Each structure stands twice: as C-alpha cells, then as structure tokens.
Amino acid sequence: MAVRHLLHLTDTHLGLKRRVRRAQDRTARSDLLQADAFEAFRRALLPALRGEVDLVVHTGDLFDRSRPPRAEVVRTCELLLEVARRVPVVVMPGNHDRRGLQRWLPHGGRDLHVLDRPCRVEVAGVALGVVPFERTAAGFGVAAHLAVGPGVDFLLAHQAFDGHQVPGHTFRAAHRTDTVCAEHLPAGAPFVLCGHLHPRQVVQVGETSVVCPGSTVRTSLSERSQTKGAALWTLGAEVRWRWLELPSRPMHLVREASDLSAVAPGDLVRAADETLSQAALARGGWLLGGGSARPRPPEPEDGADQLALPLS
Ligand SMILES: [Mn+2]
C-alpha cells in the first residue's frame, strides 16, 4: 500500500453551550464558547484543507447536543463539504449525537460518509470498522465483530476502554458495564481510533492500541490543564501516529486571591466565592457557569466524558 496520511479528530462538540458571564454583559450568555468550538474544528481540519492527508475520520460527538442549533448545522455542513471536495471524510455519532448524524448532514454521492450504524467500509484504500457509540461494552463487542469482519486497518469507536482516564477516575471493565476490555475486541483490528475521552491518551488493550486524541476544545473546567488537538497517522511499511496540537482558551480555578494574577482578559474562570468572582470579572475574566455560587444544574446530555468530578 502506498504511504497514506490519515487525520483523526473527535469530540468537537460543535454548538457548545456553557453559561458564561462577562463584565460587559448584564446576564450570563450560553453562546460564547460555540465560536471557540467551531474555530478548533476548523483548525483541526486545516491539514485536510491543505491537501496534506488522504482521509479524514471523526469518531463522534461532532455536535454538543443531539439537536444542534440550525446555524451551527449549516456552517458545519459547509465546512465538511469543503473538506470532502478535497479528501474523503468519514463521520460517526458519539453519545452526544444520540439521534444520529444523518438527519443533520448531507450524505450519498459526495466523499462525505456519514455512518450511523456499525459497518465495515473501505475508503481511500483504508479498511475501517465503524462502531458508533454503544451504551454497553457487550453491545459494543457485538457491533465491533460485525464491523471488523475479516479484518480492518482501523476500528473506529466512541467508548471508554479499560485503563482510560479522566480527571479523578480510571475506567475499569471489572467495575463498569460500559467499559470495553480485550474480550470485547475482535481479532483483526490492530488499532482503534477512539473518541469519547476528552483527555488525549493511548491505552493498550490486549493486542490492540487504542489511540484517543481527545476533544478539540475544552468543554469543562476539569479539562483546564489538557492540551487539545487531533492525531495524524502515517500508513506505510509501518503505521505511525503523532499528535497535532491546537490552542485553547485558558481556564482557571480561583480558590484564593493569589490565584487571580493568572487571569487575563478572555480567560475562563470559576471562582470559590462572589468576591473572587467579581475580582476575576474586573480583570476581564469570563465566569464559567455564569459565576453563580449555586451548584450548576446537571447537563442532561453529558456522558461518561462529563462525569461529575471534583474540581481538584
Ligand atoms: Mn465528548
């Protein structure tokens, strides 16, 4: 097989809605981080727009909500079609896209492959086993065996695998029915291109390397120290990958006055009390969660990537 380059991105969470309060606004707004999410998506796709890759794969949570805002759907379609005019694109749903993606994205004919069901496809000379998000590891196992068939170059997943980590938690198949381990993985899939976990990470599960580039944008304060990006794969005599890094808006947890010095205009902040919140606003900080001292209501569509985690 000729040397090929594959761009893997995931968890773009387009239409990202989080309450944010700025000094210049009377009330908290929920539309400010949408622009960050879309800009990260666009930047992640630049290697494809420049013609540097042969295939683009997105492994789920394309949108933040199962009913994304109409304007977000329109500009997402425009950009995906622009990419697909240069290079084939494969997209599948994550847990946030729980109504599927075919209802939002154009499909058929063009080189934009929107796959809402488990399947095996060959695109640009690369064999892919596509498994959209499954609620249980057992369900994933059944779907993965169907999707891999006689073998693939890559299995596409949007799941937690044994050993995966998010701040404060390690997923273990022995303790969680949603966590995939070696017994669920079919033979004939040496690599998993994985979505779902927002910190980038690689775990070895049996014979399989599970490579998760993480989200392209920070979606909660627990991600404040994480580097965001995508993965670029080179497929030749050997298969190699490396991270591509994207800039992120800084986030701070302000527990005491000395923490304020790190806050620059436009940074996202959560502060321990109202006095610190006001001081962060005065420095131009944007208060995440609207700056209320009350606990945030749960966000109903958040999955295992958004566990209720301590902030420390
Ligand atoms: Mn996600």
PDB file of C-alpha atoms and ligand atoms in Angstrom:
ATOM      1  CA  MET A   1       0.000   0.000   0.000  1.00  0.00           C
ATOM      2  CA  ALA A   2       1.309   3.444  -0.899  1.00  0.00           C
ATOM      3  CA  VAL A   3       2.070   5.705   2.051  1.00  0.00           C
ATOM      4  CA  ARG A   4      -1.087   7.413   3.156  1.00  0.00           C
ATOM      5  CA  HIS A   5      -1.899  10.032   5.732  1.00  0.00           C
ATOM      6  CA  LEU A   6      -4.997   9.892   7.891  1.00  0.00           C
ATOM      7  CA  LEU A   7      -6.288  12.742  10.048  1.00  0.00           C
ATOM      8  CA  HIS A   8      -8.259  11.640  13.112  1.00  0.00           C
ATOM      9  CA  LEU A   9     -10.281  14.158  15.074  1.00  0.00           C
ATOM     10  CA  THR A  10     -13.053  13.629  17.576  1.00  0.00           C
ATOM     11  CA  ASP A  11     -15.285  15.255  20.195  1.00  0.00           C
ATOM     12  CA  THR A  12     -15.546  18.642  18.503  1.00  0.00           C
ATOM     13  CA  HIS A  13     -18.762  19.432  20.448  1.00  0.00           C
ATOM     14  CA  LEU A  14     -19.933  21.984  17.884  1.00  0.00           C
ATOM     15  CA  GLY A  15     -22.640  24.271  19.200  1.00  0.00           C
ATOM     16  CA  LEU A  16     -21.022  24.004  22.647  1.00  0.00           C
ATOM     17  CA  LYS A  17     -23.329  25.700  25.153  1.00  0.00           C
ATOM     18  CA  ARG A  18     -21.964  26.652  28.544  1.00  0.00           C
ATOM     19  CA  ARG A  19     -23.148  29.559  30.681  1.00  0.00           C
ATOM     20  CA  VAL A  20     -20.522  32.300  30.673  1.00  0.00           C
ATOM     21  CA  ARG A  21     -20.706  35.749  32.304  1.00  0.00           C
ATOM     22  CA  ARG A  22     -18.556  38.694  31.231  1.00  0.00           C
ATOM     23  CA  ALA A  23     -18.232  42.129  32.817  1.00  0.00           C
ATOM     24  CA  GLN A  24     -19.769  43.786  29.738  1.00  0.00           C
ATOM     25  CA  ASP A  25     -22.918  41.598  29.757  1.00  0.00           C
ATOM     26  CA  ARG A  26     -25.942  42.113  32.014  1.00  0.00           C
ATOM     27  CA  THR A  27     -26.602  38.395  32.264  1.00  0.00           C
ATOM     28  CA  ALA A  28     -24.787  35.130  31.568  1.00  0.00           C
ATOM     29  CA  ARG A  29     -24.689  34.020  27.925  1.00  0.00           C
ATOM     30  CA  SER A  30     -24.593  30.488  26.582  1.00  0.00           C
ATOM     31  CA  ASP A  31     -23.355  31.193  23.038  1.00  0.00           C
ATOM     32  CA  LEU A  32     -19.800  32.416  23.646  1.00  0.00           C
ATOM     33  CA  LEU A  33     -17.968  29.094  23.525  1.00  0.00           C
ATOM     34  CA  GLN A  34     -19.652  27.998  20.273  1.00  0.00           C
ATOM     35  CA  ALA A  35     -17.161  30.155  18.394  1.00  0.00           C
ATOM     36  CA  ASP A  36     -14.215  28.509  20.171  1.00  0.00           C
ATOM     37  CA  ALA A  37     -15.536  25.042  19.341  1.00  0.00           C
ATOM     38  CA  PHE A  38     -16.020  25.871  15.674  1.00  0.00           C
ATOM     39  CA  GLU A  39     -12.608  27.533  15.374  1.00  0.00           C
ATOM     40  CA  ALA A  40     -10.929  24.457  16.909  1.00  0.00           C
ATOM     41  CA  PHE A  41     -12.824  22.237  14.435  1.00  0.00           C
ATOM     42  CA  ARG A  42     -11.704  24.420  11.501  1.00  0.00           C
ATOM     43  CA  ARG A  43      -8.093  24.446  12.667  1.00  0.00           C
ATOM     44  CA  ALA A  44      -8.100  20.678  13.188  1.00  0.00           C
ATOM     45  CA  LEU A  45      -9.213  20.271   9.559  1.00  0.00           C
ATOM     46  CA  LEU A  46      -6.512  22.543   8.099  1.00  0.00           C
ATOM     47  CA  PRO A  47      -4.189  19.656   7.106  1.00  0.00           C
ATOM     48  CA  ALA A  48      -7.089  18.258   5.055  1.00  0.00           C
ATOM     49  CA  LEU A  49      -7.916  21.645   3.513  1.00  0.00           C
ATOM     50  CA  ARG A  50      -4.225  21.986   2.564  1.00  0.00           C
ATOM     51  CA  GLY A  51      -4.322  18.585   0.853  1.00  0.00           C
ATOM     52  CA  GLU A  52      -1.824  17.021   3.251  1.00  0.00           C
ATOM     53  CA  VAL A  53      -3.919  13.960   4.124  1.00  0.00           C
ATOM     54  CA  ASP A  54      -5.737  11.251   2.168  1.00  0.00           C
ATOM     55  CA  LEU A  55      -8.557  10.540   4.620  1.00  0.00           C
ATOM     56  CA  VAL A  56     -10.322  12.328   7.499  1.00  0.00           C
ATOM     57  CA  VAL A  57     -12.032  10.373  10.290  1.00  0.00           C
ATOM     58  CA  HIS A  58     -14.273  11.878  13.008  1.00  0.00           C
ATOM     59  CA  THR A  59     -15.193   9.462  15.826  1.00  0.00           C
ATOM     60  CA  GLY A  60     -18.186  11.153  17.401  1.00  0.00           C
ATOM     61  CA  ASP A  61     -19.592  13.983  19.494  1.00  0.00           C
ATOM     62  CA  LEU A  62     -19.447  16.077  16.349  1.00  0.00           C
ATOM     63  CA  PHE A  63     -22.132  18.231  17.965  1.00  0.00           C
ATOM     64  CA  ASP A  64     -22.541  19.020  21.665  1.00  0.00           C
ATOM     65  CA  ARG A  65     -26.290  18.350  21.571  1.00  0.00           C
ATOM     66  CA  SER A  66     -28.484  15.832  19.800  1.00  0.00           C
ATOM     67  CA  ARG A  67     -30.462  18.811  18.409  1.00  0.00           C
ATOM     68  CA  PRO A  68     -27.712  21.234  17.400  1.00  0.00           C
ATOM     69  CA  PRO A  69     -28.546  24.879  16.614  1.00  0.00           C
ATOM     70  CA  ARG A  70     -29.563  25.295  12.966  1.00  0.00           C
ATOM     71  CA  ALA A  71     -26.891  27.872  12.156  1.00  0.00           C
ATOM     72  CA  GLU A  72     -24.253  25.537  13.595  1.00  0.00           C
ATOM     73  CA  VAL A  73     -25.506  22.671  11.432  1.00  0.00           C
ATOM     74  CA  VAL A  74     -25.343  24.876   8.329  1.00  0.00           C
ATOM     75  CA  ARG A  75     -21.753  26.030   8.804  1.00  0.00           C
ATOM     76  CA  THR A  76     -20.656  22.532   9.851  1.00  0.00           C
ATOM     77  CA  CYS A  77     -22.119  21.077   6.628  1.00  0.00           C
ATOM     78  CA  GLU A  78     -20.437  23.789   4.559  1.00  0.00           C
ATOM     79  CA  LEU A  79     -17.029  23.084   6.074  1.00  0.00           C
ATOM     80  CA  LEU A  80     -17.348  19.284   5.879  1.00  0.00           C
ATOM     81  CA  LEU A  81     -18.357  19.518   2.212  1.00  0.00           C
ATOM     82  CA  GLU A  82     -15.433  21.859   1.525  1.00  0.00           C
ATOM     83  CA  VAL A  83     -13.092  19.247   3.038  1.00  0.00           C
ATOM     84  CA  ALA A  84     -14.848  16.387   1.224  1.00  0.00           C
ATOM     85  CA  ARG A  85     -14.226  18.100  -2.126  1.00  0.00           C
ATOM     86  CA  ARG A  86     -10.503  17.537  -1.460  1.00  0.00           C
ATOM     87  CA  VAL A  87     -10.368  14.332   0.571  1.00  0.00           C
ATOM     88  CA  PRO A  88     -12.848  11.641   1.751  1.00  0.00           C
ATOM     89  CA  VAL A  89     -14.386  12.226   5.184  1.00  0.00           C
ATOM     90  CA  VAL A  90     -15.892   9.569   7.472  1.00  0.00           C
ATOM     91  CA  VAL A  91     -18.111  10.717  10.370  1.00  0.00           C
ATOM     92  CA  MET A  92     -19.953   8.660  13.007  1.00  0.00           C
ATOM     93  CA  PRO A  93     -22.054   9.566  16.086  1.00  0.00           C
ATOM     94  CA  GLY A  94     -20.927   9.721  19.709  1.00  0.00           C
ATOM     95  CA  ASN A  95     -23.102   9.687  22.814  1.00  0.00           C
ATOM     96  CA  HIS A  96     -23.912  13.382  22.397  1.00  0.00           C
ATOM     97  CA  ASP A  97     -25.111  12.766  18.810  1.00  0.00           C
ATOM     98  CA  ARG A  98     -27.640  10.268  20.100  1.00  0.00           C
ATOM     99  CA  ARG A  99     -30.222  10.915  17.376  1.00  0.00           C
ATOM    100  CA  GLY A 100     -27.580  10.103  14.761  1.00  0.00           C
ATOM    101  CA  LEU A 101     -25.883  12.428  12.290  1.00  0.00           C
ATOM    102  CA  GLN A 102     -27.568  11.509   9.007  1.00  0.00           C
ATOM    103  CA  ARG A 103     -30.523  13.734   9.894  1.00  0.00           C
ATOM    104  CA  TRP A 104     -28.210  16.752  10.053  1.00  0.00           C
ATOM    105  CA  LEU A 105     -25.513  16.097   7.462  1.00  0.00           C
ATOM    106  CA  PRO A 106     -25.710  15.585   3.687  1.00  0.00           C
ATOM    107  CA  HIS A 107     -24.823  12.080   2.551  1.00  0.00           C
ATOM    108  CA  GLY A 108     -24.739   9.986  -0.581  1.00  0.00           C
ATOM    109  CA  GLY A 109     -22.737  10.695  -3.682  1.00  0.00           C
ATOM    110  CA  ARG A 110     -20.100  13.006  -2.263  1.00  0.00           C
ATOM    111  CA  ASP A 111     -16.998  11.824  -0.434  1.00  0.00           C
ATOM    112  CA  LEU A 112     -18.706  12.560   2.887  1.00  0.00           C
ATOM    113  CA  HIS A 113     -19.545   9.254   4.566  1.00  0.00           C
ATOM    114  CA  VAL A 114     -21.973   9.744   7.470  1.00  0.00           C
ATOM    115  CA  LEU A 115     -22.346   6.348   9.145  1.00  0.00           C
ATOM    116  CA  ASP A 116     -24.942   5.996  11.904  1.00  0.00           C
ATOM    117  CA  ARG A 117     -24.799   2.179  12.124  1.00  0.00           C
ATOM    118  CA  PRO A 118     -21.996  -0.325  12.671  1.00  0.00           C
ATOM    119  CA  CYS A 119     -20.432  -1.251   9.345  1.00  0.00           C
ATOM    120  CA  ARG A 120     -17.220  -2.128   7.505  1.00  0.00           C
ATOM    121  CA  VAL A 121     -16.184   0.329   4.778  1.00  0.00           C
ATOM    122  CA  GLU A 122     -13.158   0.840   2.569  1.00  0.00           C
ATOM    123  CA  VAL A 123     -12.383   4.479   1.874  1.00  0.00           C
ATOM    124  CA  ALA A 124      -9.262   5.783   0.101  1.00  0.00           C
ATOM    125  CA  GLY A 125      -7.774   2.284   0.235  1.00  0.00           C
ATOM    126  CA  VAL A 126      -8.121   2.051   4.035  1.00  0.00           C
ATOM    127  CA  ALA A 127     -10.407  -0.552   5.641  1.00  0.00           C
ATOM    128  CA  LEU A 128     -12.434   0.821   8.558  1.00  0.00           C
ATOM    129  CA  GLY A 129     -14.686  -0.931  11.067  1.00  0.00           C
ATOM    130  CA  VAL A 130     -17.134   1.752  12.172  1.00  0.00           C
ATOM    131  CA  VAL A 131     -18.885   1.362  15.538  1.00  0.00           C
ATOM    132  CA  PRO A 132     -20.936   4.369  16.699  1.00  0.00           C
ATOM    133  CA  PHE A 133     -21.374   4.822  20.468  1.00  0.00           C
ATOM    134  CA  GLU A 134     -22.877   1.834  22.295  1.00  0.00           C
ATOM    135  CA  ARG A 135     -24.238   2.086  25.852  1.00  0.00           C
ATOM    136  CA  THR A 136     -22.649  -1.187  26.984  1.00  0.00           C
ATOM    137  CA  ALA A 137     -19.363  -2.917  26.330  1.00  0.00           C
ATOM    138  CA  ALA A 138     -21.264  -6.091  25.439  1.00  0.00           C
ATOM    139  CA  GLY A 139     -23.222  -4.187  22.790  1.00  0.00           C
ATOM    140  CA  PHE A 140     -20.005  -2.715  21.511  1.00  0.00           C
ATOM    141  CA  GLY A 141     -18.478  -6.183  21.279  1.00  0.00           C
ATOM    142  CA  VAL A 142     -21.292  -7.497  19.076  1.00  0.00           C
ATOM    143  CA  ALA A 143     -21.194  -4.425  16.830  1.00  0.00           C
ATOM    144  CA  ALA A 144     -17.393  -4.485  16.597  1.00  0.00           C
ATOM    145  CA  HIS A 145     -17.310  -8.122  15.451  1.00  0.00           C
ATOM    146  CA  LEU A 146     -19.805  -7.278  12.696  1.00  0.00           C
ATOM    147  CA  ALA A 147     -17.917  -4.143  11.687  1.00  0.00           C
ATOM    148  CA  VAL A 148     -14.447  -5.715  11.588  1.00  0.00           C
ATOM    149  CA  GLY A 149     -15.438  -8.845   9.663  1.00  0.00           C
ATOM    150  CA  PRO A 150     -12.350 -10.453   8.140  1.00  0.00           C
ATOM    151  CA  GLY A 151     -10.147  -7.591   9.335  1.00  0.00           C
ATOM    152  CA  VAL A 152      -9.624  -3.855   9.063  1.00  0.00           C
ATOM    153  CA  ASP A 153      -6.789  -1.345   9.268  1.00  0.00           C
ATOM    154  CA  PHE A 154      -8.657   0.616  11.958  1.00  0.00           C
ATOM    155  CA  LEU A 155     -11.624   0.161  14.255  1.00  0.00           C
ATOM    156  CA  LEU A 156     -13.494   3.426  14.943  1.00  0.00           C
ATOM    157  CA  ALA A 157     -15.024   3.661  18.430  1.00  0.00           C
ATOM    158  CA  HIS A 158     -16.605   6.156  20.803  1.00  0.00           C
ATOM    159  CA  GLN A 159     -16.224   4.267  24.074  1.00  0.00           C
ATOM    160  CA  ALA A 160     -14.282   4.081  27.318  1.00  0.00           C
ATOM    161  CA  PHE A 161     -11.686   1.305  27.267  1.00  0.00           C
ATOM    162  CA  ASP A 162     -10.105  -0.477  30.210  1.00  0.00           C
ATOM    163  CA  GLY A 163      -7.431   1.801  31.663  1.00  0.00           C
ATOM    164  CA  HIS A 164      -8.780   5.022  30.173  1.00  0.00           C
ATOM    165  CA  GLN A 165      -8.529   8.015  32.471  1.00  0.00           C
ATOM    166  CA  VAL A 166     -10.406  11.234  33.063  1.00  0.00           C
ATOM    167  CA  PRO A 167      -9.510  13.558  35.967  1.00  0.00           C
ATOM    168  CA  GLY A 168     -10.206  11.650  39.175  1.00  0.00           C
ATOM    169  CA  HIS A 169     -11.307   8.397  37.548  1.00  0.00           C
ATOM    170  CA  THR A 170      -9.841   5.363  35.793  1.00  0.00           C
ATOM    171  CA  PHE A 171     -12.246   3.211  33.783  1.00  0.00           C
ATOM    172  CA  ARG A 172     -12.071  -0.478  34.696  1.00  0.00           C
ATOM    173  CA  ALA A 173     -14.109  -3.097  32.861  1.00  0.00           C
ATOM    174  CA  ALA A 174     -14.296  -5.117  36.079  1.00  0.00           C
ATOM    175  CA  HIS A 175     -16.331  -2.307  37.677  1.00  0.00           C
ATOM    176  CA  ARG A 176     -18.324  -0.769  34.822  1.00  0.00           C
ATOM    177  CA  THR A 177     -20.535  -2.390  32.199  1.00  0.00           C
ATOM    178  CA  ASP A 178     -19.785   0.440  29.725  1.00  0.00           C
ATOM    179  CA  THR A 179     -16.033  -0.156  29.675  1.00  0.00           C
ATOM    180  CA  VAL A 180     -14.522  -2.190  26.855  1.00  0.00           C
ATOM    181  CA  CYS A 181     -11.772  -4.732  27.543  1.00  0.00           C
ATOM    182  CA  ALA A 182      -9.894  -7.305  25.471  1.00  0.00           C
ATOM    183  CA  GLU A 183     -12.758  -9.827  25.488  1.00  0.00           C
ATOM    184  CA  HIS A 184     -14.986  -7.360  23.581  1.00  0.00           C
ATOM    185  CA  LEU A 185     -12.418  -6.660  20.858  1.00  0.00           C
ATOM    186  CA  PRO A 186     -12.415  -8.760  17.694  1.00  0.00           C
ATOM    187  CA  ALA A 187      -9.185 -10.047  16.169  1.00  0.00           C
ATOM    188  CA  GLY A 188      -8.079  -8.276  13.021  1.00  0.00           C
ATOM    189  CA  ALA A 189      -8.171  -4.685  14.277  1.00  0.00           C
ATOM    190  CA  PRO A 190      -4.671  -3.657  15.380  1.00  0.00           C
ATOM    191  CA  PHE A 191      -5.610  -0.031  16.086  1.00  0.00           C
ATOM    192  CA  VAL A 192      -8.645   1.728  17.493  1.00  0.00           C
ATOM    193  CA  LEU A 193      -9.267   5.348  16.551  1.00  0.00           C
ATOM    194  CA  CYS A 194     -11.126   6.315  19.683  1.00  0.00           C
ATOM    195  CA  GLY A 195     -13.399   9.155  20.749  1.00  0.00           C
ATOM    196  CA  HIS A 196     -15.304   9.845  23.997  1.00  0.00           C
ATOM    197  CA  LEU A 197     -12.454  10.560  26.428  1.00  0.00           C
ATOM    198  CA  HIS A 198     -11.606  14.253  26.414  1.00  0.00           C
ATOM    199  CA  PRO A 199      -8.015  13.975  27.684  1.00  0.00           C
ATOM    200  CA  ARG A 200      -5.763  12.633  24.903  1.00  0.00           C
ATOM    201  CA  GLN A 201      -4.335   9.224  25.758  1.00  0.00           C
ATOM    202  CA  VAL A 202      -3.249   5.846  24.474  1.00  0.00           C
ATOM    203  CA  VAL A 203      -4.010   2.521  26.131  1.00  0.00           C
ATOM    204  CA  GLN A 204      -3.048  -0.992  25.098  1.00  0.00           C
ATOM    205  CA  VAL A 205      -5.988  -3.421  25.353  1.00  0.00           C
ATOM    206  CA  GLY A 206      -4.853  -6.942  24.567  1.00  0.00           C
ATOM    207  CA  GLU A 207      -3.280  -6.846  21.110  1.00  0.00           C
ATOM    208  CA  THR A 208      -4.889  -3.518  20.242  1.00  0.00           C
ATOM    209  CA  SER A 209      -3.561   0.030  20.596  1.00  0.00           C
ATOM    210  CA  VAL A 210      -6.416   2.402  21.435  1.00  0.00           C
ATOM    211  CA  VAL A 211      -5.434   5.922  20.397  1.00  0.00           C
ATOM    212  CA  CYS A 212      -7.637   8.742  21.631  1.00  0.00           C
ATOM    213  CA  PRO A 213      -6.632  12.291  20.589  1.00  0.00           C
ATOM    214  CA  GLY A 214      -9.207  13.784  22.981  1.00  0.00           C
ATOM    215  CA  SER A 215     -11.580  16.644  22.339  1.00  0.00           C
ATOM    216  CA  THR A 216     -10.534  19.556  20.134  1.00  0.00           C
ATOM    217  CA  VAL A 217     -11.916  22.067  22.664  1.00  0.00           C
ATOM    218  CA  ARG A 218     -12.050  22.271  26.457  1.00  0.00           C
ATOM    219  CA  THR A 219     -15.695  21.607  27.369  1.00  0.00           C
ATOM    220  CA  SER A 220     -15.459  21.878  31.168  1.00  0.00           C
ATOM    221  CA  LEU A 221     -13.197  23.224  33.885  1.00  0.00           C
ATOM    222  CA  SER A 222     -11.897  19.722  34.611  1.00  0.00           C
ATOM    223  CA  GLU A 223     -10.134  19.924  31.212  1.00  0.00           C
ATOM    224  CA  ARG A 224      -8.250  23.118  32.088  1.00  0.00           C
ATOM    225  CA  SER A 225      -4.775  21.540  32.049  1.00  0.00           C
ATOM    226  CA  GLN A 226      -5.358  19.390  28.945  1.00  0.00           C
ATOM    227  CA  THR A 227      -3.680  20.015  25.585  1.00  0.00           C
ATOM    228  CA  LYS A 228      -6.241  19.729  22.801  1.00  0.00           C
ATOM    229  CA  GLY A 229      -5.764  18.542  19.238  1.00  0.00           C
ATOM    230  CA  ALA A 230      -6.050  15.710  16.749  1.00  0.00           C
ATOM    231  CA  ALA A 231      -3.899  12.803  15.528  1.00  0.00           C
ATOM    232  CA  LEU A 232      -2.043  12.449  12.240  1.00  0.00           C
ATOM    233  CA  TRP A 233      -1.368   8.878  11.107  1.00  0.00           C
ATOM    234  CA  THR A 234       1.162   7.747   8.516  1.00  0.00           C
ATOM    235  CA  LEU A 235       0.355   4.407   6.912  1.00  0.00           C
ATOM    236  CA  GLY A 236       3.253   2.793   5.110  1.00  0.00           C
ATOM    237  CA  ALA A 237       5.540  -0.186   5.723  1.00  0.00           C
ATOM    238  CA  GLU A 238       4.865   0.646   9.356  1.00  0.00           C
ATOM    239  CA  VAL A 239       1.970   2.521  10.906  1.00  0.00           C
ATOM    240  CA  ARG A 240       2.851   5.583  12.970  1.00  0.00           C
ATOM    241  CA  TRP A 241       0.910   8.449  14.527  1.00  0.00           C
ATOM    242  CA  ARG A 242       1.616  11.761  16.224  1.00  0.00           C
ATOM    243  CA  TRP A 243      -0.464  14.410  17.987  1.00  0.00           C
ATOM    244  CA  LEU A 244      -1.377  17.667  16.314  1.00  0.00           C
ATOM    245  CA  GLU A 245      -1.881  20.391  18.903  1.00  0.00           C
ATOM    246  CA  LEU A 246      -4.463  23.164  18.932  1.00  0.00           C
ATOM    247  CA  PRO A 247      -4.559  26.335  21.050  1.00  0.00           C
ATOM    248  CA  SER A 248      -7.152  26.503  23.851  1.00  0.00           C
ATOM    249  CA  ARG A 249      -8.712  29.384  25.764  1.00  0.00           C
ATOM    250  CA  PRO A 250      -7.042  29.397  29.227  1.00  0.00           C
ATOM    251  CA  MET A 251      -9.159  28.210  32.171  1.00  0.00           C
ATOM    252  CA  HIS A 252      -8.533  28.879  35.852  1.00  0.00           C
ATOM    253  CA  LEU A 253      -9.925  27.701  39.158  1.00  0.00           C
ATOM    254  CA  VAL A 254      -9.623  30.691  41.505  1.00  0.00           C
ATOM    255  CA  ARG A 255      -9.642  29.446  45.084  1.00  0.00           C
ATOM    256  CA  GLU A 256      -7.933  32.435  46.715  1.00  0.00           C
ATOM    257  CA  ALA A 257      -6.855  35.981  45.856  1.00  0.00           C
ATOM    258  CA  SER A 258      -3.331  34.930  44.857  1.00  0.00           C
ATOM    259  CA  ASP A 259      -4.834  32.833  42.030  1.00  0.00           C
ATOM    260  CA  LEU A 260      -6.197  35.988  40.368  1.00  0.00           C
ATOM    261  CA  SER A 261      -2.826  37.089  38.956  1.00  0.00           C
ATOM    262  CA  ALA A 262      -3.040  34.324  36.324  1.00  0.00           C
ATOM    263  CA  VAL A 263      -6.363  35.635  34.973  1.00  0.00           C
ATOM    264  CA  ALA A 264      -6.034  37.551  31.683  1.00  0.00           C
ATOM    265  CA  PRO A 265      -8.863  39.133  29.660  1.00  0.00           C
ATOM    266  CA  GLY A 266     -10.947  36.453  27.922  1.00  0.00           C
ATOM    267  CA  ASP A 267      -9.772  33.635  30.180  1.00  0.00           C
ATOM    268  CA  LEU A 268     -12.440  31.324  31.601  1.00  0.00           C
ATOM    269  CA  VAL A 269     -12.697  31.299  35.386  1.00  0.00           C
ATOM    270  CA  ARG A 270     -14.564  29.551  38.136  1.00  0.00           C
ATOM    271  CA  ALA A 271     -14.092  31.262  41.483  1.00  0.00           C
ATOM    272  CA  ALA A 272     -14.678  29.997  45.008  1.00  0.00           C
ATOM    273  CA  ASP A 273     -16.927  32.877  46.098  1.00  0.00           C
ATOM    274  CA  GLU A 274     -18.668  36.037  44.903  1.00  0.00           C
ATOM    275  CA  THR A 275     -15.832  38.376  45.937  1.00  0.00           C
ATOM    276  CA  LEU A 276     -13.297  36.405  43.889  1.00  0.00           C
ATOM    277  CA  SER A 277     -15.805  36.184  41.016  1.00  0.00           C
ATOM    278  CA  GLN A 278     -16.148  39.974  40.943  1.00  0.00           C
ATOM    279  CA  ALA A 279     -12.363  40.365  41.059  1.00  0.00           C
ATOM    280  CA  ALA A 280     -11.970  37.924  38.147  1.00  0.00           C
ATOM    281  CA  LEU A 281     -14.598  39.825  36.145  1.00  0.00           C
ATOM    282  CA  ALA A 282     -12.719  43.069  36.855  1.00  0.00           C
ATOM    283  CA  ARG A 283      -9.596  41.513  35.303  1.00  0.00           C
ATOM    284  CA  GLY A 284     -11.602  40.694  32.160  1.00  0.00           C
ATOM    285  CA  GLY A 285     -12.134  37.056  33.058  1.00  0.00           C
ATOM    286  CA  TRP A 286     -15.195  35.191  31.827  1.00  0.00           C
ATOM    287  CA  LEU A 287     -17.040  33.342  34.580  1.00  0.00           C
ATOM    288  CA  LEU A 288     -17.804  29.767  33.572  1.00  0.00           C
ATOM    289  CA  GLY A 289     -21.181  28.502  34.769  1.00  0.00           C
ATOM    290  CA  GLY A 290     -22.429  32.096  34.949  1.00  0.00           C
ATOM    291  CA  GLY A 291     -20.464  32.766  38.118  1.00  0.00           C
ATOM    292  CA  SER A 292     -23.277  31.728  40.419  1.00  0.00           C
ATOM    293  CA  ALA A 293     -22.269  30.350  43.784  1.00  0.00           C
ATOM    294  CA  ARG A 294     -25.184  27.896  43.499  1.00  0.00           C
ATOM    295  CA  PRO A 295     -24.332  24.429  42.189  1.00  0.00           C
ATOM    296  CA  ARG A 296     -24.877  24.086  38.450  1.00  0.00           C
ATOM    297  CA  PRO A 297     -27.872  22.049  37.331  1.00  0.00           C
ATOM    298  CA  PRO A 298     -26.800  18.792  35.675  1.00  0.00           C
ATOM    299  CA  GLU A 299     -26.322  18.927  31.917  1.00  0.00           C
ATOM    300  CA  PRO A 300     -28.606  16.153  30.737  1.00  0.00           C
ATOM    301  CA  GLU A 301     -26.736  15.061  27.631  1.00  0.00           C
ATOM    302  CA  ASP A 302     -23.369  14.697  29.284  1.00  0.00           C
ATOM    303  CA  GLY A 303     -21.972  11.212  29.092  1.00  0.00           C
ATOM    304  CA  ALA A 304     -19.057   9.454  30.664  1.00  0.00           C
ATOM    305  CA  ASP A 305     -16.791  12.149  29.288  1.00  0.00           C
ATOM    306  CA  GLN A 306     -18.530  14.539  31.673  1.00  0.00           C
ATOM    307  CA  LEU A 307     -18.589  12.580  34.903  1.00  0.00           C
ATOM    308  CA  ALA A 308     -19.425  14.590  37.988  1.00  0.00           C
ATOM    309  CA  LEU A 309     -15.831  15.034  39.005  1.00  0.00           C
ATOM    310  CA  PRO A 310     -14.236  17.017  41.801  1.00  0.00           C
ATOM    311  CA  LEU A 311     -12.538  20.153  40.507  1.00  0.00           C
ATOM    312  CA  SER A 312      -9.268  19.486  42.279  1.00  0.00           C
TER     313      SER A 312
HETATM  314 MN    MN B   1     -17.389  14.042  24.048  1.00  0.00          MN
END
